[in-house]
Each structure stands twice: as structure tokens, then as C-alpha cells.
Amino acid sequence: MRKEKVYATEADLCAAFIANHEQRGFVAYAETEGFDILLVRQSDGVQFGVQAKQTLNAKVLDQLLPDDYQEAGPDHRVILVPESRGMVRICESLGFILQAPTGRGWFEDLDSRWRAAPYDWNPVRRCKLPEYVPDVAAGASGPVQLTRWKVGALKVIAHLEKHGAITRKEIKQIGCDPTRWCQHWLAPHSDRSGVYVIGPKMPRFDQQHPRVYAEIRDGVALAELAA
């Protein structure tokens, strides 16, 4: 009889791993800096770059290695798979931490695993963390990412929602290219020169990232109250 997979997809595996480690004081940045999960320990900021796969093979090991001359990276690199298949010592000899579920929704404590195999990749600098924790699924096929550009776009939309209109100067101050917005996504205000409103072709990034958008929108409101 064929053994049923504990987690049907990489996304399911990642979701269980994230939920387990958030209980242990980690913050999970999904689809960040080239990793399925960039896991950050809140107590000291130590970073674990996690790549998830349904099957452990040489391609996964190669994918987890840093690029030549790469200065920024996590302190530790983790391979997340449904089953370890006796590969723990081999992975640790290469400087990787191998993580597999020890039970439904439960994984070995990364801290204890790290103490057993204390390999530190010692990057020149750690990965730059996003301004907001991404509200995207880790390990999904064709993943949606919360990029720095996308955060800027959400700020433009928050400004439009708050004020009803925006200028090229305001878009630039937010950190976005006003040309793309004004030529393709916004529409000229009916009676105010140099002012733009939401157009019919504007991508609704706010619907793509509802939690982060709410944080940005609330932050805009608080900033205006404090001004």
C-alpha cells in the first residue's frame, strides 16, 4: 500500500512549520530574499533561511547554497522536507539543518537542532527584512511576493483611499515611479490639473495583500493624526 503523504503540498508543509515556530518566538517572512521562509528569532534577530521541498535531492542542496560573492544572507540554512530519510548527518556535514515533522504539525526545535550542529554561515550582513511581514503563502507554486515595490504601491493606494487623489510629486515621495502610475493605472482628475484619481486599470494590490494593506492604511491615518 502506498504511504499517504503527511502534507500534500509544500505550501501545507510550510504552513505547519511556520505555525509551529511562531509559537516558539520566531517571525516568519514568507517568500523573502530567495527563501521559501526567512525565519527570524525575535529574541536576538538570528536568521534561518528555509527551503522547502517534497523530496530531498542534490538540486535542493545546490539551491540552498549561497551565490558566489554573496555578502548578505541568513545565519543558518534549513532544508524542510516531509521525511528526513536518514539524511540528517549528511545535511549537517554540508552546513545545513534538516527539518522534518516529528508529528502532525510538530517539528524539532530549531534551537536544539542548531546546538547539535552549530554551523554558522557567518554572512557579512544578514538579509534585509521587509518593512512588513508578508501576508503570502510560503512554498506555493508561482508564489505571490511582497516586494519593496509592492509595499510602495500599497502606500500609493492607501493615500488614494484616504484623500481621493494624488499628485506625481506625492507618488515619487512615497518611492514609486509616477510615470507608470500616471500613464497606465491612474486617471486625470476631472477639474484639477496635475492631480490623479484611481483609474479602471489600476491593479488592486490591496486585495492581494489585505493584512499588510490594512497595516499601511492604519499607519497613514496615525501619521496624519500625529502631524
Short mmCIF file of C-alpha atoms in Angstrom, two decimals:
data_model
loop_
_atom_site.label_atom_id
_atom_site.label_comp_id
_atom_site.label_asym_id
_atom_site.label_seq_id
_atom_site.Cartn_x
_atom_site.Cartn_y
_atom_site.Cartn_z
CA MET A 1 0.00 0.00 0.00
CA ARG A 2 1.33 3.43 -0.93
CA LYS A 3 2.06 5.61 2.08
CA GLU A 4 -0.10 8.72 2.26
CA LYS A 5 1.79 11.99 2.39
CA VAL A 6 1.58 13.81 5.71
CA TYR A 7 1.49 17.11 3.81
CA ALA A 8 0.07 17.07 0.30
CA THR A 9 1.95 20.16 -0.87
CA GLU A 10 5.00 22.23 0.00
CA ALA A 11 2.64 25.05 0.97
CA ASP A 12 0.92 22.80 3.53
CA LEU A 13 4.29 21.74 4.92
CA CYS A 14 5.45 25.37 5.18
CA ALA A 15 2.22 26.48 6.85
CA ALA A 16 2.58 23.82 9.55
CA PHE A 17 6.26 24.66 10.05
CA ILE A 18 5.52 28.38 10.37
CA ALA A 19 2.65 27.86 12.82
CA ASN A 20 4.85 25.62 14.98
CA HIS A 21 7.78 28.04 15.11
CA GLU A 22 5.69 31.14 15.66
CA GLN A 23 4.69 29.51 18.95
CA ARG A 24 8.39 29.35 19.79
CA GLY A 25 9.15 33.03 19.35
CA PHE A 26 10.04 33.22 15.66
CA VAL A 27 8.71 35.59 13.00
CA ALA A 28 8.26 34.03 9.55
CA TYR A 29 8.81 36.11 6.42
CA ALA A 30 7.35 34.02 3.60
CA GLU A 31 8.89 34.18 0.10
CA THR A 32 11.61 36.60 1.20
CA GLU A 33 15.19 37.09 -0.02
CA GLY A 34 15.05 34.00 -2.22
CA PHE A 35 13.89 31.64 0.54
CA ASP A 36 10.53 29.94 0.94
CA ILE A 37 10.69 31.19 4.53
CA LEU A 38 13.10 33.57 6.21
CA LEU A 39 12.66 32.68 9.87
CA VAL A 40 13.84 35.24 12.43
CA ARG A 41 14.24 34.57 16.14
CA GLN A 42 12.70 37.53 17.95
CA SER A 43 15.00 37.33 20.97
CA ASP A 44 18.21 38.09 19.08
CA GLY A 45 17.41 38.54 15.37
CA VAL A 46 19.20 35.34 14.29
CA GLN A 47 18.01 34.32 10.82
CA PHE A 48 17.26 30.87 9.39
CA GLY A 49 16.80 30.67 5.61
CA VAL A 50 14.41 27.81 4.83
CA GLN A 51 13.91 25.98 1.53
CA ALA A 52 11.02 23.50 1.44
CA LYS A 53 10.74 20.52 -0.87
CA GLN A 54 8.66 17.38 -1.00
CA THR A 55 11.75 15.34 -1.90
CA LEU A 56 15.32 15.82 -0.75
CA ASN A 57 17.83 15.65 -3.61
CA ALA A 58 21.04 17.26 -4.88
CA LYS A 59 19.11 20.07 -6.55
CA VAL A 60 17.71 21.17 -3.19
CA LEU A 61 21.18 21.19 -1.63
CA ASP A 62 22.53 23.25 -4.51
CA GLN A 63 19.61 25.68 -4.29
CA LEU A 64 20.34 26.35 -0.63
CA LEU A 65 24.00 27.22 -1.21
CA PRO A 66 24.78 30.95 -1.39
CA ASP A 67 25.76 32.52 -4.70
CA ASP A 68 29.40 33.36 -5.27
CA TYR A 69 30.48 36.55 -3.53
CA GLN A 70 27.08 36.87 -1.83
CA GLU A 71 27.56 39.09 1.23
CA ALA A 72 24.03 39.15 2.65
CA GLY A 73 22.39 36.00 3.94
CA PRO A 74 20.93 34.21 6.95
CA ASP A 75 22.97 32.88 9.85
CA HIS A 76 21.73 29.33 9.25
CA ARG A 77 20.28 27.45 6.29
CA VAL A 78 17.46 24.94 6.69
CA ILE A 79 16.05 22.22 4.44
CA LEU A 80 12.39 21.48 5.18
CA VAL A 81 11.06 18.14 3.94
CA PRO A 82 8.22 15.76 4.91
CA GLU A 83 10.68 12.95 5.76
CA SER A 84 14.37 13.08 6.74
CA ARG A 85 15.13 9.68 5.10
CA GLY A 86 18.26 9.25 7.21
CA MET A 87 19.91 12.34 5.67
CA VAL A 88 20.35 14.41 8.85
CA ARG A 89 24.09 13.84 9.31
CA ILE A 90 24.83 14.29 5.61
CA CYS A 91 23.00 17.62 5.51
CA GLU A 92 24.66 18.81 8.69
CA SER A 93 28.09 17.95 7.28
CA LEU A 94 27.31 20.40 4.48
CA GLY A 95 26.28 23.07 6.97
CA PHE A 96 22.52 22.64 6.57
CA ILE A 97 19.89 21.94 9.23
CA LEU A 98 17.44 19.27 8.10
CA GLN A 99 13.90 19.70 9.40
CA ALA A 100 11.10 17.17 9.05
CA PRO A 101 7.89 16.79 11.07
CA THR A 102 8.18 14.69 14.20
CA GLY A 103 4.40 14.52 14.40
CA ARG A 104 1.38 16.14 12.83
CA GLY A 105 2.03 19.89 13.00
CA TRP A 106 5.11 19.48 15.18
CA PHE A 107 8.79 19.92 14.35
CA GLU A 108 12.01 19.60 16.30
CA ASP A 109 13.04 22.83 17.99
CA LEU A 110 15.40 24.67 15.66
CA ASP A 111 17.41 25.90 18.62
CA SER A 112 18.17 22.36 19.81
CA ARG A 113 18.95 21.21 16.27
CA TRP A 114 21.33 24.15 15.85
CA ARG A 115 23.10 23.35 19.10
CA ALA A 116 23.63 19.79 17.89
CA ALA A 117 25.16 21.03 14.62
CA PRO A 118 26.36 24.59 15.27
CA TYR A 119 27.26 25.68 11.75
CA ASP A 120 27.06 29.43 11.22
CA TRP A 121 27.32 30.71 7.65
CA ASN A 122 28.61 33.98 9.13
CA PRO A 123 27.35 36.36 6.43
CA VAL A 124 28.88 39.82 6.07
CA ARG A 125 25.38 41.10 6.81
CA ARG A 126 22.04 39.46 7.43
CA CYS A 127 19.18 39.53 4.96
CA LYS A 128 17.34 42.82 4.82
CA LEU A 129 13.92 42.29 6.33
CA PRO A 130 10.80 43.67 4.68
CA GLU A 131 9.09 46.67 6.22
CA TYR A 132 6.04 44.45 6.81
CA VAL A 133 5.70 40.72 7.45
CA PRO A 134 4.41 39.31 4.13
CA ASP A 135 0.84 38.02 4.08
CA VAL A 136 1.57 35.44 1.39
CA ALA A 137 1.72 31.64 1.32
CA ALA A 138 5.18 30.11 1.62
CA GLY A 139 6.14 27.28 -0.71
CA ALA A 140 3.26 27.81 -3.14
CA SER A 141 3.69 27.21 -6.85
CA GLY A 142 4.20 30.56 -8.61
CA PRO A 143 4.25 32.39 -5.26
CA VAL A 144 2.95 35.91 -4.75
CA GLN A 145 5.66 38.07 -3.18
CA LEU A 146 5.50 41.21 -1.08
CA THR A 147 8.37 43.15 -2.64
CA ARG A 148 9.60 46.61 -1.64
CA TRP A 149 8.00 47.93 -4.80
CA LYS A 150 4.68 46.32 -3.86
CA VAL A 151 4.80 47.96 -0.41
CA GLY A 152 5.24 51.31 -2.15
CA ALA A 153 2.26 50.54 -4.37
CA LEU A 154 0.14 49.76 -1.31
CA LYS A 155 1.13 53.12 0.17
CA VAL A 156 0.00 54.87 -3.03
CA ILE A 157 -3.36 53.10 -2.84
CA ALA A 158 -3.69 53.97 0.87
CA HIS A 159 -3.07 57.64 0.02
CA LEU A 160 -5.69 57.48 -2.74
CA GLU A 161 -8.22 55.87 -0.40
CA LYS A 162 -7.59 58.50 2.25
CA HIS A 163 -7.51 61.61 0.06
CA GLY A 164 -9.29 60.54 -3.11
CA ALA A 165 -6.48 61.83 -5.32
CA ILE A 166 -2.69 62.05 -5.63
CA THR A 167 -0.03 64.04 -7.50
CA ARG A 168 3.11 62.89 -9.30
CA LYS A 169 5.19 64.51 -6.57
CA GLU A 170 3.39 62.57 -3.84
CA ILE A 171 3.84 59.29 -5.72
CA LYS A 172 7.56 59.99 -6.02
CA GLN A 173 7.80 60.89 -2.32
CA ILE A 174 6.27 57.51 -1.48
CA GLY A 175 9.06 55.88 -3.51
CA CYS A 176 7.24 54.80 -6.66
CA ASP A 177 7.72 55.74 -10.29
CA PRO A 178 4.97 58.26 -11.12
CA THR A 179 5.23 57.57 -14.87
CA ARG A 180 3.87 54.05 -14.65
CA TRP A 181 1.07 55.12 -12.34
CA CYS A 182 0.00 58.23 -14.23
CA GLN A 183 0.28 56.79 -17.75
CA HIS A 184 -1.26 53.38 -17.14
CA TRP A 185 -3.12 53.00 -13.87
CA LEU A 186 -4.50 56.36 -12.77
CA ALA A 187 -6.82 58.80 -14.48
CA PRO A 188 -6.53 62.62 -14.58
CA HIS A 189 -8.78 64.44 -12.13
CA SER A 190 -11.79 65.93 -13.90
CA ASP A 191 -11.13 69.52 -12.82
CA ARG A 192 -7.74 69.63 -11.05
CA SER A 193 -4.67 69.85 -13.26
CA GLY A 194 -1.74 67.62 -12.25
CA VAL A 195 -3.92 65.56 -9.92
CA TYR A 196 -4.84 61.91 -10.47
CA VAL A 197 -7.51 59.51 -9.23
CA ILE A 198 -7.91 55.73 -9.39
CA GLY A 199 -8.32 54.50 -12.95
CA PRO A 200 -10.11 51.38 -14.23
CA LYS A 201 -6.81 49.58 -14.97
CA MET A 202 -5.15 50.06 -11.59
CA PRO A 203 -4.05 46.68 -10.15
CA ARG A 204 -5.74 46.04 -6.80
CA PHE A 205 -2.67 45.15 -4.79
CA ASP A 206 -4.69 45.99 -1.68
CA GLN A 207 -6.90 42.96 -2.37
CA GLN A 208 -3.81 40.82 -2.99
CA HIS A 209 -2.30 41.76 0.39
CA PRO A 210 -5.25 42.66 2.65
CA ARG A 211 -3.48 42.34 6.02
CA VAL A 212 -0.41 44.36 5.06
CA TYR A 213 -2.60 46.93 3.32
CA ALA A 214 -4.65 47.37 6.50
CA GLU A 215 -1.42 47.96 8.47
CA ILE A 216 -0.27 50.56 5.93
CA ARG A 217 -3.65 52.27 5.81
CA ASP A 218 -3.84 52.45 9.60
CA GLY A 219 -0.27 53.74 9.72
CA VAL A 220 -1.12 56.53 7.29
CA ALA A 221 -4.07 57.56 9.46
CA LEU A 222 -1.97 57.58 12.63
CA ALA A 223 0.78 59.62 10.96
CA GLU A 224 -1.72 62.25 9.89
CA LEU A 225 -3.21 62.42 13.38
CA ALA A 226 0.27 62.98 14.83
CA ALA A 227 1.19 65.64 12.26
#
